[in-house]
Structures are given as structure tokens and as C-alpha cells.
Short mmCIF file of C-alpha atoms in Angstrom, two decimals:
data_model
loop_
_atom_site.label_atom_id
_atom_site.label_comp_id
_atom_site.label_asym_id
_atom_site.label_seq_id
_atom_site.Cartn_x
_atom_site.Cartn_y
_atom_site.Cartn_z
CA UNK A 11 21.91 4.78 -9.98
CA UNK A 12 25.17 3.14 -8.66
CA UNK A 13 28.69 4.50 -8.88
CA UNK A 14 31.70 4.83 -6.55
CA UNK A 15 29.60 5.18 -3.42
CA UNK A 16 30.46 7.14 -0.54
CA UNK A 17 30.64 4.19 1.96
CA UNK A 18 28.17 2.64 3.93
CA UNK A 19 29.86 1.79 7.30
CA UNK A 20 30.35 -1.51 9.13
CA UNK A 21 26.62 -2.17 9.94
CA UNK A 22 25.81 -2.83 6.34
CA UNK A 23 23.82 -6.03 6.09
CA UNK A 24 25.68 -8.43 3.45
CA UNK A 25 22.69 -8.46 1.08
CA UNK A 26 18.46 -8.32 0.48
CA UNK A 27 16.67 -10.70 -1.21
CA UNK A 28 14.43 -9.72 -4.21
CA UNK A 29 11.10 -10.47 -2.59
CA UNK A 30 12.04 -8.54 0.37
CA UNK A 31 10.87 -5.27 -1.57
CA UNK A 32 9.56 -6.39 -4.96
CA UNK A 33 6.14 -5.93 -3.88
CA UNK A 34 6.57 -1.76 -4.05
CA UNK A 35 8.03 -2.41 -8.04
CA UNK A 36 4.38 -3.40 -9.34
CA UNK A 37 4.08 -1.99 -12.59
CA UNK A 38 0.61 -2.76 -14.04
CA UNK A 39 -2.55 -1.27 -13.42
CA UNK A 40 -4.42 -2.83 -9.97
CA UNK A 41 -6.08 -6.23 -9.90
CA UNK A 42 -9.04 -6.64 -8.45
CA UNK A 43 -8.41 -7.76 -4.63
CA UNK A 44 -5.12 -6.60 -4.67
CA UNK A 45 -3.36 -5.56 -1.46
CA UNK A 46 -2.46 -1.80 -0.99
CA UNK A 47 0.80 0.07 -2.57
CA UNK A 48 0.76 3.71 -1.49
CA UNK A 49 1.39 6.66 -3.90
CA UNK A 50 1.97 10.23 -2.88
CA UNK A 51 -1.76 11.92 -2.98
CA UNK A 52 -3.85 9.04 -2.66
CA UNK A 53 -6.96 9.01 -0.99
CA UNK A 54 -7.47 6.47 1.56
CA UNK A 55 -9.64 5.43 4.71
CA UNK A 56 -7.75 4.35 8.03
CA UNK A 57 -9.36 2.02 9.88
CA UNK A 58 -7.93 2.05 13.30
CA UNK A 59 -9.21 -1.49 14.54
CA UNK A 60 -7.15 -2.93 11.40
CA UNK A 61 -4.18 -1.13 12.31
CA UNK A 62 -4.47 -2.13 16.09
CA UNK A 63 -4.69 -5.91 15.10
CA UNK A 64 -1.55 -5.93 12.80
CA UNK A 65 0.71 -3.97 15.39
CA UNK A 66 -0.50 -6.77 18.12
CA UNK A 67 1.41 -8.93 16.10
CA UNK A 68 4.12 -6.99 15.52
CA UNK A 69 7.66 -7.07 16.78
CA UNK A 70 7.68 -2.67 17.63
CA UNK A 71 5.61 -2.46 20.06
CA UNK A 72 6.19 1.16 20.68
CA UNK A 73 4.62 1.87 17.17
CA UNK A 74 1.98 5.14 17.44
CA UNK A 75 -1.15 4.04 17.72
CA UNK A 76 -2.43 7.58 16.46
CA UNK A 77 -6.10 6.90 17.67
CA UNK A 78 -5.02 6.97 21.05
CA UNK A 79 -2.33 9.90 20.80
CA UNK A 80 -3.99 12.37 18.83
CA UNK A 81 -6.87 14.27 19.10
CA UNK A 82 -9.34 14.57 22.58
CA UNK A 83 -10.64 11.61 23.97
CA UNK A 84 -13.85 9.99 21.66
CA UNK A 85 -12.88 12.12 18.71
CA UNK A 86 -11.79 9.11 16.76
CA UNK A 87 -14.33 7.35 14.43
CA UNK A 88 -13.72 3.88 13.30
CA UNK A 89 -12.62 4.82 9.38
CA UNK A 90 -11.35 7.98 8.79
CA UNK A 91 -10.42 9.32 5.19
CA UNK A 92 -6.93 10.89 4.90
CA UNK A 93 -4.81 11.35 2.18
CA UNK A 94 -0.76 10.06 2.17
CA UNK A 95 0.60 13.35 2.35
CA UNK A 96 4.41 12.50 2.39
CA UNK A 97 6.03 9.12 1.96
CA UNK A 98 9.20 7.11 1.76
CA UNK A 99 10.82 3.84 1.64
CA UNK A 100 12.73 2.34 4.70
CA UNK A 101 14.26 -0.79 5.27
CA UNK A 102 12.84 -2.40 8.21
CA UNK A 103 14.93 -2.82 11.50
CA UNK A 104 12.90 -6.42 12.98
CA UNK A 105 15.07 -8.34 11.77
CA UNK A 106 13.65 -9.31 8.55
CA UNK A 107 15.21 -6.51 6.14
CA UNK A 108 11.71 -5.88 4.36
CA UNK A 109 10.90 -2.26 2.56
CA UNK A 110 8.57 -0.60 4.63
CA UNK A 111 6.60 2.75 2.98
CA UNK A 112 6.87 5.18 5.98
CA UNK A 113 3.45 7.06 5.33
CA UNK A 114 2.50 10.22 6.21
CA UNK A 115 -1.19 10.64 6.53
CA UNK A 116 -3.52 13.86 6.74
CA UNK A 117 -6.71 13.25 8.34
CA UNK A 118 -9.06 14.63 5.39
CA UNK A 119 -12.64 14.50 6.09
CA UNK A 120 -13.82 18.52 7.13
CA UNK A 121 -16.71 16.35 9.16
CA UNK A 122 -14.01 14.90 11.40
CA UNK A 123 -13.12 16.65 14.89
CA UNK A 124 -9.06 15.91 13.74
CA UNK A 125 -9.63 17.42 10.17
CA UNK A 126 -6.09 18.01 9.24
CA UNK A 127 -4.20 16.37 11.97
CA UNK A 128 -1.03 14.47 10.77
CA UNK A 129 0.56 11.21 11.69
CA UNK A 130 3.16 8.53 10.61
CA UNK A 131 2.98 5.15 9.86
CA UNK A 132 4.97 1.75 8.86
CA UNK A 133 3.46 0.13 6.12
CA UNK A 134 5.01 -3.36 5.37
CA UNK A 135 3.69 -6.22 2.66
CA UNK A 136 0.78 -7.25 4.19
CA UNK A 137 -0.58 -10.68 4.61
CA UNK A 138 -3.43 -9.95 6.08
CA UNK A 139 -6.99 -7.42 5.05
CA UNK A 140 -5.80 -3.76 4.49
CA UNK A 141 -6.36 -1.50 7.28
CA UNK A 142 -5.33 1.60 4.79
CA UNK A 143 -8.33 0.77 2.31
CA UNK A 144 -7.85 2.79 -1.07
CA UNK A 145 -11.02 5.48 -0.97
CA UNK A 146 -12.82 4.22 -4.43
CA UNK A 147 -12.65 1.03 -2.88
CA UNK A 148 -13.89 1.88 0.48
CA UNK A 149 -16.86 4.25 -1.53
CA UNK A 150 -18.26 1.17 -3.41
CA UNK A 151 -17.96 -1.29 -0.88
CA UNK A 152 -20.14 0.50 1.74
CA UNK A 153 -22.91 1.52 -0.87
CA UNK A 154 -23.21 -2.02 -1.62
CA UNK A 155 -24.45 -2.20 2.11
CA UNK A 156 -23.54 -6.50 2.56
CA UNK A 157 -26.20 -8.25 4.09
CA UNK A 158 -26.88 -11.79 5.74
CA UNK A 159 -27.60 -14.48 3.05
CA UNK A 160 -25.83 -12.39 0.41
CA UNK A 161 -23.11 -13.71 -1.84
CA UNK A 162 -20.03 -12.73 -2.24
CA UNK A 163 -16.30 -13.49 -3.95
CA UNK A 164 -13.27 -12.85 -1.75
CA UNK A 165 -9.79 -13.00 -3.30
CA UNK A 166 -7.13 -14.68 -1.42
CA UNK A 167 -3.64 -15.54 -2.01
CA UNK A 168 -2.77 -19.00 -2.47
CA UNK A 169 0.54 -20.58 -2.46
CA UNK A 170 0.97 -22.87 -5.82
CA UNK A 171 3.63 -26.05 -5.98
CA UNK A 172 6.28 -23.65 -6.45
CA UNK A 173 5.27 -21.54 -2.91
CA UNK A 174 4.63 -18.43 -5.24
CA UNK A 175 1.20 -16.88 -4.13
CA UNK A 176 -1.45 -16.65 -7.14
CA UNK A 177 -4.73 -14.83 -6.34
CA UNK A 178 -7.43 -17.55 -6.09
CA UNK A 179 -11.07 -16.74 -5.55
CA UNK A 180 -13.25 -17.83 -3.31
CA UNK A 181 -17.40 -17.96 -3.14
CA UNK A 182 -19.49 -17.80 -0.43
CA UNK A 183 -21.95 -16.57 1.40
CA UNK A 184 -22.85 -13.89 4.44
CA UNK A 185 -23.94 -15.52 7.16
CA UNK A 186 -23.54 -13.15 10.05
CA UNK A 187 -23.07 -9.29 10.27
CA UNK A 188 -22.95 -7.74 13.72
CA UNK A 189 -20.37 -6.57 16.03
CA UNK A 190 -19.76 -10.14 17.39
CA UNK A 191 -17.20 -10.57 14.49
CA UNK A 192 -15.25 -8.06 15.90
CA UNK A 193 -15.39 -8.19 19.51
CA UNK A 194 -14.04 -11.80 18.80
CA UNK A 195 -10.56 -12.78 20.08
CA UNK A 196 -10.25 -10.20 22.73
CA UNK A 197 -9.27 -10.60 26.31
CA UNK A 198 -10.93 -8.32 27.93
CA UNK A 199 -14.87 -6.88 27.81
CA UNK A 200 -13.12 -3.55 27.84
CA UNK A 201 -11.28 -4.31 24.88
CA UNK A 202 -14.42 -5.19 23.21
CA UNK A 203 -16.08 -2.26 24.00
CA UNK A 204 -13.40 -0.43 22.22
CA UNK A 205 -14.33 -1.57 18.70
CA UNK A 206 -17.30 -2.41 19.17
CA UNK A 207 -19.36 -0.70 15.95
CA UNK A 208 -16.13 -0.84 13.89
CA UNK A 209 -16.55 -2.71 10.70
CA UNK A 210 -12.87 -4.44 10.62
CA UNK A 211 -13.68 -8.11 10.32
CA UNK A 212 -17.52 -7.19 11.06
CA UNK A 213 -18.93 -9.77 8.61
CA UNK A 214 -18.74 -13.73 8.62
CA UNK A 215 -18.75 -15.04 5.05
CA UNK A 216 -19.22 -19.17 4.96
CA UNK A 217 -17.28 -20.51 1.87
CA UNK A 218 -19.14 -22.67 -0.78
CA UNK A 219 -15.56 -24.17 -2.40
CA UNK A 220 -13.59 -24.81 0.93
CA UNK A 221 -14.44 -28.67 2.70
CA UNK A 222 -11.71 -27.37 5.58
CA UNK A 223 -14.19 -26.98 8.61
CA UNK A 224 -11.76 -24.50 10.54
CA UNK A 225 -11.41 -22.75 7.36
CA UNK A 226 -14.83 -22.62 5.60
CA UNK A 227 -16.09 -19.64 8.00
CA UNK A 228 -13.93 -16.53 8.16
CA UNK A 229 -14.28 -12.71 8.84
CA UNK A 230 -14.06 -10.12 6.38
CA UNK A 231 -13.99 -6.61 6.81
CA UNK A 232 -16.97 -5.37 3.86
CA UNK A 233 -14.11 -3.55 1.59
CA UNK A 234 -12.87 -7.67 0.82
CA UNK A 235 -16.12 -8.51 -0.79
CA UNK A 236 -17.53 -8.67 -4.09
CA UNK A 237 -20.37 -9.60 -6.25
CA UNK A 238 -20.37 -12.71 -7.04
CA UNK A 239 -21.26 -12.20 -10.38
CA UNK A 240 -18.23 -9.99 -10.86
CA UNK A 241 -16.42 -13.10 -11.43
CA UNK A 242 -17.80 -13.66 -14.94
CA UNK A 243 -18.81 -9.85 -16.21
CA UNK A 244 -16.20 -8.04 -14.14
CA UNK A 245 -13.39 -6.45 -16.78
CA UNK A 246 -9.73 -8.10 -17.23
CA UNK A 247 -6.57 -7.53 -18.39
CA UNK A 248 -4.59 -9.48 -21.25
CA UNK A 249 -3.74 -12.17 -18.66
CA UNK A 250 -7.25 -12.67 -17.99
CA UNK A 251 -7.06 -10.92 -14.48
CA UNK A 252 -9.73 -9.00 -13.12
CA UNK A 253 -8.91 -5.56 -12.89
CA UNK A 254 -9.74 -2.41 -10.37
CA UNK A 255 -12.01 -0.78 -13.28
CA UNK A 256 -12.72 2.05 -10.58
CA UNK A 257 -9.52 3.20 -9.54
CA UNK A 258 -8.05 6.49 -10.36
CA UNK A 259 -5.70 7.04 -12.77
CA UNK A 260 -3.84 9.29 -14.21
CA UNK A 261 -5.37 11.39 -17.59
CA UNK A 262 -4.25 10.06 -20.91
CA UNK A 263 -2.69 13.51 -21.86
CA UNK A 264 -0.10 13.94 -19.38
CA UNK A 265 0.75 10.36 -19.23
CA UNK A 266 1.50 10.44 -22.73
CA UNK A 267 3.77 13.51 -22.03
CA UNK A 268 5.86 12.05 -18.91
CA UNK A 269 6.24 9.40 -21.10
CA UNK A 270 7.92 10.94 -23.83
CA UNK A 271 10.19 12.99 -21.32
CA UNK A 272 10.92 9.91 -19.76
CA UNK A 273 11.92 8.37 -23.30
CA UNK A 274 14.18 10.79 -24.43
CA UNK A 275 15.99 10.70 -20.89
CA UNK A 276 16.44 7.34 -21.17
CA UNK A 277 18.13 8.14 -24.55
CA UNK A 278 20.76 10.56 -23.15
CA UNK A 279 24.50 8.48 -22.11
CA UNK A 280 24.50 10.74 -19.27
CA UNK A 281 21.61 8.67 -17.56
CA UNK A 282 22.73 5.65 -18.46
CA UNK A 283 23.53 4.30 -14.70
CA UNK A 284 19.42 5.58 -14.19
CA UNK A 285 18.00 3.13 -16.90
CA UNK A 286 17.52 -0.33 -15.74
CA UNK A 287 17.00 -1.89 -11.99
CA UNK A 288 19.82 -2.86 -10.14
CA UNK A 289 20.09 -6.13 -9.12
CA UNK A 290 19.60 -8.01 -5.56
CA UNK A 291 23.38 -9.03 -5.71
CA UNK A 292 24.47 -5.98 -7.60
CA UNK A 293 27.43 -4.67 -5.39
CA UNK A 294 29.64 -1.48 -6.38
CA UNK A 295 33.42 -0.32 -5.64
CA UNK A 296 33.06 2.30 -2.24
CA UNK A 297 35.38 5.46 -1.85
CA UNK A 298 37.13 3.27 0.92
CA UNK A 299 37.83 0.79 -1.35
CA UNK A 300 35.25 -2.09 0.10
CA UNK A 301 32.11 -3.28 -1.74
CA UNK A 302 28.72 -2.25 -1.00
CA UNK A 303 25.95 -4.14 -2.34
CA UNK A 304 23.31 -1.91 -3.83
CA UNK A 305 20.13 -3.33 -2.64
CA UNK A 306 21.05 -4.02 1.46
CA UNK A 307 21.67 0.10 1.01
CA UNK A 308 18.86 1.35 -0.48
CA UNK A 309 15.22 0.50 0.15
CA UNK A 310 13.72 0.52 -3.28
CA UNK A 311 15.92 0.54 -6.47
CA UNK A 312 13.36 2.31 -8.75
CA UNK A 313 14.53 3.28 -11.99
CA UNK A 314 13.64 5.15 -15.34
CA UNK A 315 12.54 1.30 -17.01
CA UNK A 316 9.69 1.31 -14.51
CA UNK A 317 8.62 4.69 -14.18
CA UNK A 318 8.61 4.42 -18.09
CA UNK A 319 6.77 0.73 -17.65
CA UNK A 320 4.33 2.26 -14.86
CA UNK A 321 3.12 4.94 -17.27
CA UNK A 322 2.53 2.91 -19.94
CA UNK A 323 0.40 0.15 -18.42
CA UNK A 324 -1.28 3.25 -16.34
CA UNK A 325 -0.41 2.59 -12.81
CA UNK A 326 -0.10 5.64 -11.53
CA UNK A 327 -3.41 6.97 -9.63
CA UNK A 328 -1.91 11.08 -9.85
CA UNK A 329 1.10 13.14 -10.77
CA UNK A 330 2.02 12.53 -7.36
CA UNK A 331 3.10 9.07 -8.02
CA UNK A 332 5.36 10.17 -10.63
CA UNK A 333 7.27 12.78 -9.31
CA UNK A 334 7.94 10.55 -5.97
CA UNK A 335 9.26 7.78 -8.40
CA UNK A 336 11.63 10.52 -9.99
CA UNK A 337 12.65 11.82 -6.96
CA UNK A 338 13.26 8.41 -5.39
CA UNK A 339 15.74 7.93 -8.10
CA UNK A 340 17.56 11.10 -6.91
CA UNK A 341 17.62 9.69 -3.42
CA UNK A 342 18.71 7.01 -3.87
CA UNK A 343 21.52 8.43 -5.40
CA UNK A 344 22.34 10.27 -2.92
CA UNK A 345 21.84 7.34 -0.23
CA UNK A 346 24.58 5.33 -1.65
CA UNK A 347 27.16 7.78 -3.83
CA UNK A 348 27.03 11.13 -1.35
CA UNK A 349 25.13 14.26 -1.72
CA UNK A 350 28.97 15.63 -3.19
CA UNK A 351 28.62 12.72 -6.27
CA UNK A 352 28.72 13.27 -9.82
CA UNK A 353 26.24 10.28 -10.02
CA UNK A 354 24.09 12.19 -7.20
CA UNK A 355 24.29 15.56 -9.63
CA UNK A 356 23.24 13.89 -12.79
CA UNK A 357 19.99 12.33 -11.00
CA UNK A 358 19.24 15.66 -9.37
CA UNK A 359 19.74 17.22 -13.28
CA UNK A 360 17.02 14.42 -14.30
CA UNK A 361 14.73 14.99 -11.87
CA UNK A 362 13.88 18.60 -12.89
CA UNK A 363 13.80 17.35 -16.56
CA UNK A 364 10.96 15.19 -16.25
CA UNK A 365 8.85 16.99 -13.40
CA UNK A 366 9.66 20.62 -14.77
CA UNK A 367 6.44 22.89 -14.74
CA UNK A 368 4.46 19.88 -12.95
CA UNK A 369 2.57 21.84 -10.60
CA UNK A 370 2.63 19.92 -7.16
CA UNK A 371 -0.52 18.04 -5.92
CA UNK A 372 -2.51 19.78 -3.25
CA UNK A 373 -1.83 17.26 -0.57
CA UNK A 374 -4.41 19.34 1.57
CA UNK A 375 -7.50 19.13 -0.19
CA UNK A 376 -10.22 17.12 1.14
CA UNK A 377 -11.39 13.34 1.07
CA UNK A 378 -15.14 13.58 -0.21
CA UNK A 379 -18.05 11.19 -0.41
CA UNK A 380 -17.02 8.59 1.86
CA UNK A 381 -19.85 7.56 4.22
CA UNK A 382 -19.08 9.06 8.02
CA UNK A 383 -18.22 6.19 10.37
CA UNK A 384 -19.75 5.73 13.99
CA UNK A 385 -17.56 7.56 16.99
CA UNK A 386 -15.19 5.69 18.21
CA UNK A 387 -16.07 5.10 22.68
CA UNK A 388 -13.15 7.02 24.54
CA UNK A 389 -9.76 4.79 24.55
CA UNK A 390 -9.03 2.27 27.45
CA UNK A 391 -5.33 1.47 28.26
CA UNK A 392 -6.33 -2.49 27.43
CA UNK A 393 -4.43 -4.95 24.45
CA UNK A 394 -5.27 -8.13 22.80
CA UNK A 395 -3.38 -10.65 21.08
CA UNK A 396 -5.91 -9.33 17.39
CA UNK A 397 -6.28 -11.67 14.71
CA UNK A 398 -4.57 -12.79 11.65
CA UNK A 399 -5.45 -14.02 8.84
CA UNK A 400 -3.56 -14.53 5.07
CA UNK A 401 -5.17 -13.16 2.78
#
């Protein structure tokens, strides 16, 4: 919610595009092949050879790489599950003025020597595979167990006449599957060595419907594919979409229950300002007697319409993506009216209406059933330039 805000100082940037954070106000349940969003409590596997190739291509290069600060030397395996134990949205200082999530994982496999170790990471829109790989995902895609000469659908973002990116699917074939894929592209045998085993990028998938010689063979990590046959039997949404049939969600009962809370708040004049997004040019009086324009301020506008939206068309994954919508309301709040605002008390007062007598999640309870990776070799002080690739 906006009011008379508190003032944001002369670094303010003048305004944010739309697109710059849209893709953390998805609403609908998950398509098939869609790209990451984090909610509080999910289950996930890191894969540390994904995450080293998108920060070699990033602008801060004194980003963690947690593989090689935490833990003792070859304790590391090349996917670990964890769970996103605390999270929040940050607008990103390279110069672009993207949301980033700012992650906190929670290494959560009891079989792994850093069970319960903690780190932080950046999470921006990715263009390329996920290296945080949702854990129903990760489960079905390594009991299918790829193989050469099997075929496969990959889902890929293309840009249409207008430059907006549709998902297009692709068919093809496995045609290689050892660690050549990803020893690829590095400078240095000893960077090699490092991944070698990891199963970022580990299988080479030749494309039936691309004529494009450089682009008809590419690398896929295994979590990318898909039956082919999912294609034509696989279920879909009312837009004709295929949709993530597997992913967790959130049990009909208390959905139905959030969402009447969530109803009758939106009913009440004092919540008003909490109802509908703000807009990318929105801009609101400041106590100093300037303008502030919402969006440049805060990193996410979330509001009541999609929390209410979100529960309907069952997005959330656990009762941990609710109440870190909710409180992202109250945040915000307090980002851009003061901790001292009557807009700031209001969205505080709404916050323990809707989440009242939710117990929290238990953000320390094991990752189970995904398949142990192989040991990571002891880290070398060596980079490469990695690889990228749209999806």
C-alpha cells in the first residue's frame, strides 16, 4: 500500500519498468517447463555447477560461491536438496534495476556431510536452465534415468513478432550422455576436473524441428527433458498449456479458508490502499513534499488481488507462500510510508488477520527421496568463462 511516504532520499532511481519484476507476480498454477519462482518452504536441489556457470556471467563477481566456502574440502556433492528457508525481494544494484529473490537455503538431505548448513543467494529471472531445480521435478527426472537414442521434448522460450517470449517445444533426440557435455567450454583441465560427474548440461539432445546447424545440438541438464509423448497425453490448463501435474500444492481446505479471510479483508475501507497492484508509474506525495514513485522503491508490489488470485488458481506449493505474500504487503509498507505510518499500522493489523492461528512451516525438516549425487573432487582456485544458453 502507498500513502504519504516517509521519503526515499536522493538516490531514488526515477522509475522500473513492469517486466523488470513481473516475473515474481505469476499467479496461475506452474506450466510445464516453466522457470523457477521461489516460495518460502519449498523443496529444492542446488546444483552447484549451474550456479557456477550463471555467476561467470555475471556482473558481482564477489557473489558466494557456497560450495567452495562452506563445509571441509570434498564435502560438496554435485545436487544437494535444501529447502528456501527465508526469502525476500531486492532490487538489483548491476545496473539493470531487476527484482532479485534473495534466498536463504538450508542444506536438507541428513545423508549430506553439510546437513543443515545455511547460505544466501541472488536469484534473478533466468534465461538460462535452473540451477535451483524444484525437488518433484528433480525426483521424476532422475527416475526416468535419460539414455542415448531416447526422445525427448524440451521447452524453450521463443520470442514471437511482438518480442514477447511464448514457450515453444522442441523434439529431439539423446545423442550423447557422458561427462564430455560438461567438461565443455572450460579453460583449464583443472576446471574440468571440478565438475566432472555433475549432471548440469550432462546430456546432448539433437533437435528433430530445428534446420539451424549451430543450433540443432544443445546440452541439457536431465531435469529439462520430457517424454515425448507428454506432448499429446500430458494434462493442460484452459489455455491449452501443459501443466506441472506433480507439483505440490496447497490442500483444498485451507485454501478455501485463506481465501475467504482474504475476501472479507478486501471488503473492509480500511484496506482499501492493500487491494489492487500499484502501478509501474504510480508515484505518491513524500513527507518532504517530493514524489516518489512506488515501484523504483519497492521490489515487488504484491497485493491482496493476487494473493486472492494465487489461491484461487492454486499456486501456492505451502502455507509458507502465503504468509510471505501477506507479510510482503506489510513490508512494503513499511519500505515506502515508515515503520511510524498509519498506512504501515493498518498492513501490520492485516497481516495477523489472515495468518492468525497459521502454525509456521517447519523450515527444518528434511528433503527426502531425492537420489544422492556423486562427491564433488576437492575445490581448485580455477574459473571459466561457463556457458549460456536461453532457454
Amino acid at each position: 500500500g502507498a500513502g504519504a511516504g516517509a521519503g526515499a532520499g536522493g538516490s531514488l532511481r526515477a522509475r522500473r519498468s513492469h517486466a523488470a519484476y513481473s516475473w515474481l507476480l505469476r499467479d496461475a498454477s506452474p506450466k510445464l517447463g516453466d522457470s523457477y519462482v521461489p516460495q518460502l518452504g519449498d523443496e529444492v536441489v542446488y546444483v552447484p555447477h549451474g550456479h557456477h556457470a550463471f555467476l561467470e556471467h555475471s556482473v558481482n563477481k564477489a557473489a558466494d560461491r557456497p560450495w567452495l566456502s562452506l563445509g571441509a574440502p570434498g564435502s560438496w556433492r554435485h545436487a544437494e536438496p535444501a529447502r528456501v528457508c527465508e526469502m525476500r525481494y531486492a532490487i538489483s544494484q548491476d545496473g539493470r534495476d531487476e527484482t532479485v529473490a534473495v534466498l536463504r537455503l538450508r542444506l536438507a538431505d541428513p545423508a549430506s556431510s553439510n546437513f543443515g548448513a545455511e547460505f544466501t543467494l541472488e536469484l534473478p529471472r533466468l534465461e538460462d536452465a535452473d540451477f535451483l531445480v524444484p525437488a518433484h521435478r528433480y525426483r521424476a527426472a532422475s527416475a526416468r534415468r535419460w539414455r542415448t537414442d531416447d526422445r525427448c521434448a524440451v521447452c524453450w522460450q521463443d520470442a514471437g513478432a511482438d518480442g514477447a517470449l511464448t514457450d515453444a517445444w522442441y523434439r529431439g533426440v539423446v545423442v550423447g550422455e557422458t561427462s564430455e557435455a560438461n567438461e565443455r567450454g572450460e579453460t583449464s583441465g583443472a576446471a574440468a576436473a571440478a565438475w566432472r560427474g555433475s549432471p548440469w548440461n550432462a546430456l546432448t539432445v539433437e533437435y528433430y524441428n530445428i534446420s539451424d546447424p549451430e543450433d540443432k545440438t544443445q546440452d541439457h541438464s536431465f531435469w529439462e527433458l520430457h517424454d515425448e509423448e507428454i506432448l499429446g497425453r500430458g494434462a493442460k490448463n484452459d489455455k491449452g498449456e501443459l501443466v506441472d501435474a506433480d507439483a505440490p500444492r496447497l490442500d483444498d481446505a485451507t485454501s478455501r479458508k485463506l481465501a475467504d479471510r482474504v475476501r472479507r479483508a478486501r471488503a473492509k475501507p480500511a484496506y482499501d490502499v492493500f487491494v489492487d497492484e500499484i502501478e509501474a508509474n504510480a508515484s505518491f506525495p513524500q513527507r518532504d513534499g517530493s514524489d516518489a514513485n512506488y515501484c523504483a522503491l519497492v521490489p515487488v508490489p504484491v497485493c491482496l488481488d493476487l494473493v486472492a488470485r494465487r489461491l484461487r488458481n492454486r499456486y501456492y506449493r505451502s502455507i509458507g507462500g502465503v504468509t510471505h505474500d501477506v507479510s510482503t504487503i506489510r513490508s512494503n509498507c513499511e519500505l515506502f510510508n515508515g515503520l511510524d505510518s498509519e498506512y504501515t499500522e493498518a498492513a501490520a493489523k492485516l497481516e495477523r488477520e489472515l495468518i492468525n492461528g497459521y502454525s509456521e512451516m517447519d523450515l527444518a525438516a528434511p528433503v527426502e527421496g531425492v537420489a544422492a549425487a556423486a562427491t564433488m573432487p576437492p575445490p581448485v582456485a580455477v574459473t571459466s568463462p561457463g556457458r549460456g544458453r536461453r532457454r
